[in-house]
Every structure is written in structure tokens, then in C-alpha cells.
JSON list of C-alpha atoms in Angstrom, two decimals:
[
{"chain": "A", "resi": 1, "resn": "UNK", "atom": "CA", "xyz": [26.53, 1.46, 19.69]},
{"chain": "A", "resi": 2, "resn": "UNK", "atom": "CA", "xyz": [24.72, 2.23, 16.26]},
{"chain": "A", "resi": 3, "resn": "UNK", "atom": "CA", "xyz": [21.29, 2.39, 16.31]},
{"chain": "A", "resi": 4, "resn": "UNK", "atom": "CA", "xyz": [18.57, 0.85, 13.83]},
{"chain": "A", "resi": 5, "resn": "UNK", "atom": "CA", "xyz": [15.52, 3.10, 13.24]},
{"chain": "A", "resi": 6, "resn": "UNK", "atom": "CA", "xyz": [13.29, 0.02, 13.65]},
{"chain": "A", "resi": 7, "resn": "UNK", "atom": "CA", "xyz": [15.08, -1.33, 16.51]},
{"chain": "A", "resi": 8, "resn": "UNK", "atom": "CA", "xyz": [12.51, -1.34, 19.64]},
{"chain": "A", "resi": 9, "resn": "UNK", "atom": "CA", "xyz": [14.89, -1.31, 22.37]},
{"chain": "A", "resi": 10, "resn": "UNK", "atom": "CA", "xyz": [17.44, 1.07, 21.97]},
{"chain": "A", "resi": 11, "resn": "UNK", "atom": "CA", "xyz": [14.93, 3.58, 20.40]},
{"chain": "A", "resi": 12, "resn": "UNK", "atom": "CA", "xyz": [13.96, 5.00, 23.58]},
{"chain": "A", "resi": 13, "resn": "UNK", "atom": "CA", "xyz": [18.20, 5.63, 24.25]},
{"chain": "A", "resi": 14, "resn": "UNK", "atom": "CA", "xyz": [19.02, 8.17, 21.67]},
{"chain": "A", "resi": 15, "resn": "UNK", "atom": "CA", "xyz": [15.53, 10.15, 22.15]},
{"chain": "A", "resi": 16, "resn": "UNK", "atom": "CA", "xyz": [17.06, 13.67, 22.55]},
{"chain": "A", "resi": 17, "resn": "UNK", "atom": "CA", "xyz": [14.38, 15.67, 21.58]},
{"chain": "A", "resi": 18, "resn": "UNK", "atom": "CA", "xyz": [11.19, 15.92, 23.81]},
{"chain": "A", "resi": 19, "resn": "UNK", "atom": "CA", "xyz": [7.82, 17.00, 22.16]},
{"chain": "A", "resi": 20, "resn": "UNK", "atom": "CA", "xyz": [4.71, 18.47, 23.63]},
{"chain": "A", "resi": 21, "resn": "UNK", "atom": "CA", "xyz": [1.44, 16.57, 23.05]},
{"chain": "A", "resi": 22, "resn": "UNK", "atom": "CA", "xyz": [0.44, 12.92, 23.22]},
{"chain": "A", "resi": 23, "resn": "UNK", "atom": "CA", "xyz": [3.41, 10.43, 23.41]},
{"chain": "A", "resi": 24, "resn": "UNK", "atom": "CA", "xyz": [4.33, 8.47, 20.60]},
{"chain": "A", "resi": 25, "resn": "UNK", "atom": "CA", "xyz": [1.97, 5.23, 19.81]},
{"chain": "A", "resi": 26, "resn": "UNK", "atom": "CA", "xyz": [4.58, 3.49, 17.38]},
{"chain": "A", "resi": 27, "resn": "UNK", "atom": "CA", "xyz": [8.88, 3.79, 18.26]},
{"chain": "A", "resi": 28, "resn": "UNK", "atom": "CA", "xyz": [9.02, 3.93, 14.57]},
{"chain": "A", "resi": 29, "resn": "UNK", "atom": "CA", "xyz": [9.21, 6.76, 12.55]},
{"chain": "A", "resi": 30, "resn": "UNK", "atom": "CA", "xyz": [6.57, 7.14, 9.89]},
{"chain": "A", "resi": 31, "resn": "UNK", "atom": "CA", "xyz": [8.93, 6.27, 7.14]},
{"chain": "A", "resi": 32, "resn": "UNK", "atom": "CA", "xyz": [9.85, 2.97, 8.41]},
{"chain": "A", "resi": 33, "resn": "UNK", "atom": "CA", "xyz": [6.48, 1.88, 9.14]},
{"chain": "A", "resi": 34, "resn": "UNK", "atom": "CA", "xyz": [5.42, 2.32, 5.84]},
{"chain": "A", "resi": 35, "resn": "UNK", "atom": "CA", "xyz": [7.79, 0.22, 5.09]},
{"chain": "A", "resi": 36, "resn": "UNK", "atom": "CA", "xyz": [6.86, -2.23, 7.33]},
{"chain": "A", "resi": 37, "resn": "UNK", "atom": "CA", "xyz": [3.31, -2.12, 5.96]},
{"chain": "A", "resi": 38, "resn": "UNK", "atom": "CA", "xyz": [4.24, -2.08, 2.61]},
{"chain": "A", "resi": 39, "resn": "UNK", "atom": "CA", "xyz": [6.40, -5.57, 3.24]},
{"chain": "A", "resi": 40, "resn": "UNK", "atom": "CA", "xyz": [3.52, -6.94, 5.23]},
{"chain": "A", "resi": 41, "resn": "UNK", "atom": "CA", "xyz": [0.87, -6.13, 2.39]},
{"chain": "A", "resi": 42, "resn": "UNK", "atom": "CA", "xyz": [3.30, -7.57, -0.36]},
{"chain": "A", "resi": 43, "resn": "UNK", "atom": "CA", "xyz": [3.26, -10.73, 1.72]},
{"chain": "A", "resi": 44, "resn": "UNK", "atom": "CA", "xyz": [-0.19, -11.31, 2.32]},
{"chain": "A", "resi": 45, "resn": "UNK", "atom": "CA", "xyz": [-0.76, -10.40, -1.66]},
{"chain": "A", "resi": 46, "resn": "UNK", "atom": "CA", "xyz": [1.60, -13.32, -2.19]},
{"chain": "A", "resi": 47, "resn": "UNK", "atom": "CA", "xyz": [-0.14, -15.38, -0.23]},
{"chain": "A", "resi": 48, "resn": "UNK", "atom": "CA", "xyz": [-3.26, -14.74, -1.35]},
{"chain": "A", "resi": 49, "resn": "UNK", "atom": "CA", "xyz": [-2.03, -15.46, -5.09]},
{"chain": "A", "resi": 50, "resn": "UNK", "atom": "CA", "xyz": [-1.85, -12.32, -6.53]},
{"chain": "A", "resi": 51, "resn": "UNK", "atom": "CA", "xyz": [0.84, -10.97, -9.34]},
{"chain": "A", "resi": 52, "resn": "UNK", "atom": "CA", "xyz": [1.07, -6.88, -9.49]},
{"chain": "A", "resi": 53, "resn": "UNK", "atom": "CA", "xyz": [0.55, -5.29, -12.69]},
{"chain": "A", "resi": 54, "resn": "UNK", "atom": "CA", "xyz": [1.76, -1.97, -13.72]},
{"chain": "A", "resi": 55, "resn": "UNK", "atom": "CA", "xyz": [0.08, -0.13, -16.18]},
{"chain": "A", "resi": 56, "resn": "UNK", "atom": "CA", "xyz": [-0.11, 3.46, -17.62]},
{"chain": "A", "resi": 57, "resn": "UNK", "atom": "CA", "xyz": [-3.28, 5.04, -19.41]},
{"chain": "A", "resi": 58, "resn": "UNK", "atom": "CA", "xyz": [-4.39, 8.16, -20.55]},
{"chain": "A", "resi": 59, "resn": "UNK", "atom": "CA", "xyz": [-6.03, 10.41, -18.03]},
{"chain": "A", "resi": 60, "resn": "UNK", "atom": "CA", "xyz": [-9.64, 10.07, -19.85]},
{"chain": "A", "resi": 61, "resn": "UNK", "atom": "CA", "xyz": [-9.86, 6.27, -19.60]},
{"chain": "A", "resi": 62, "resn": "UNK", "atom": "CA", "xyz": [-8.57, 6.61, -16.02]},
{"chain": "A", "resi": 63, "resn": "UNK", "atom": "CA", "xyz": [-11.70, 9.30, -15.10]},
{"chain": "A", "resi": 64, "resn": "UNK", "atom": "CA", "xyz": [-14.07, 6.31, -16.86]},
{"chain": "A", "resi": 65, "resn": "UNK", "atom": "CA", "xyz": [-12.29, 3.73, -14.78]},
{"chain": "A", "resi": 66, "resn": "UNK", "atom": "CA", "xyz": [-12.78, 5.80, -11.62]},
{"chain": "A", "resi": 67, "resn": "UNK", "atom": "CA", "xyz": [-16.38, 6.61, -12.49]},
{"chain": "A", "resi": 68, "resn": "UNK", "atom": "CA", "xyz": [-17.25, 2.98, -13.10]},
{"chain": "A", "resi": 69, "resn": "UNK", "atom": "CA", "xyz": [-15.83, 1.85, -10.12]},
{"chain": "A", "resi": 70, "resn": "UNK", "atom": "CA", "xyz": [-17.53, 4.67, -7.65]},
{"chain": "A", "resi": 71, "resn": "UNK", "atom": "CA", "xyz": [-21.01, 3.05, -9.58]},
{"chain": "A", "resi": 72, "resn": "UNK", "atom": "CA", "xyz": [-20.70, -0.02, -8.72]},
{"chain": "A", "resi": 73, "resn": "UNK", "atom": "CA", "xyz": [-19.08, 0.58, -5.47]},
{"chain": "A", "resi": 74, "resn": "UNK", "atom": "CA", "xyz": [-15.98, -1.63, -6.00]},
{"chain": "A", "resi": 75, "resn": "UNK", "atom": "CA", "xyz": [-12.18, -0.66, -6.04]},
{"chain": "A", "resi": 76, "resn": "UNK", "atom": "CA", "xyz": [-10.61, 0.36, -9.32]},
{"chain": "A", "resi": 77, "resn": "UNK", "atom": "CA", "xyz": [-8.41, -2.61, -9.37]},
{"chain": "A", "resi": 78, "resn": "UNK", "atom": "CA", "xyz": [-11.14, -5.30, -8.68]},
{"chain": "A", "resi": 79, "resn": "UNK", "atom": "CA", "xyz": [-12.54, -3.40, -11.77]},
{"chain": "A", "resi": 80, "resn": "UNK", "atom": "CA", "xyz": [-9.97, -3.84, -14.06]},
{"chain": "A", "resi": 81, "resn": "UNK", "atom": "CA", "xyz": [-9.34, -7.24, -13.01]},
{"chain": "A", "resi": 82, "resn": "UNK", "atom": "CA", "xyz": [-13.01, -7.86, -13.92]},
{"chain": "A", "resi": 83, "resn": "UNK", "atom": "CA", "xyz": [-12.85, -6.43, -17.24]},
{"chain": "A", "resi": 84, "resn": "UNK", "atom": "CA", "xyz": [-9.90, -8.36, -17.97]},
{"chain": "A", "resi": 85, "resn": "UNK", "atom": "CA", "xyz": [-11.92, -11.83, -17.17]},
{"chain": "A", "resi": 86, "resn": "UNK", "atom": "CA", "xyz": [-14.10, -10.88, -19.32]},
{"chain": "A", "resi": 87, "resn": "UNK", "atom": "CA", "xyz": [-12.18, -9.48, -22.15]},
{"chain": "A", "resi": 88, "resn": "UNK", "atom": "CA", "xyz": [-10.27, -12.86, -22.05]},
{"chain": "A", "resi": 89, "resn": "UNK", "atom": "CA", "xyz": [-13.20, -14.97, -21.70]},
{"chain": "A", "resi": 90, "resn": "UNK", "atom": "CA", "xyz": [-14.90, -13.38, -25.23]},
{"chain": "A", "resi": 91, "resn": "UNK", "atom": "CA", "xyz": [-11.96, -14.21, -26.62]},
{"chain": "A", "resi": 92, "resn": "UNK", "atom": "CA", "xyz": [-11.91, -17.82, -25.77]}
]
């Protein structure tokens, strides 16, 4: 019988090692269920609308960025995407 790393049920079958401490909260290892949240974010991103955007800067525009964004207590990204609006809507 093989056994999936996110499978639930037969987890608990192959457990050979036992650890001191407080039991495990999640059968998943912490790999997989970054996965799992990583998939679940992805989906409620494309839900919600939203395209991802990859982009690479110098490190002194990314300190300004960071520094902005700490002022005016908003994530970098919601930053960006402001100054994008607005960039766009000078130029039209």
C-alpha cells in the first residue's frame, strides 16, 4: 500500500517515529501544507479577480517602497497597485 503525504487516513499507519511534546495539530507535514495554502490562496486571488505580477527592482526603490508603505500603513503590494492607478490615470 503506498502512501500519499496528504492522505488523512493512512497517515496515522506508517507513523514509526514517536516524538515527545504536544501531538501533532495537522497529519500533514509542513511542506505539504504550504502547499495546500499556497493552492487555496491562488484560488481565492482568482476569484477575487486578481492577475500576479512579477517584478524586479533595485534594492533602493524597494527600501522607498517599504518605507512608504509602513507610512501609510498599507501592504507593499496595495501600494504599488495604487501607484500604478495613478500613473495610468495621468496618462489618460
Amino acid at each position: 500500500m503506498a502512501k500519499e503525504s496528504f492522505d488523512r487516513i493512512t497517515s496515522d499507519l506508517f507513523a514509526n517515529e514517536v516524538r515527545r511534546g504536544r501531538p501533532k495539530s495537522n497529519p500533514h507535514s509542513r511542506q505539504v501544507q504550504l502547499k495546500i495554502n499556497k493552492q487555496k490562496q491562488t484560488l481565492r486571488d482568482k476569484q477575487n479577480g486578481l492577475k500576479r505580477i512579477e517584478l524586479k527592482v533595485d534594492s533602493e526603490l524597494f527600501e522607498q517602497l517599504n518605507k512608504l508603505s509602513d507610512t501609510l500603513s498599507i501592504s507593499r503590494a496595495e501600494l504599488i497597485n495604487k501607484l500604478l492607478h495613478a500613473q495610468l490615470n495621468q496618462i489618460n
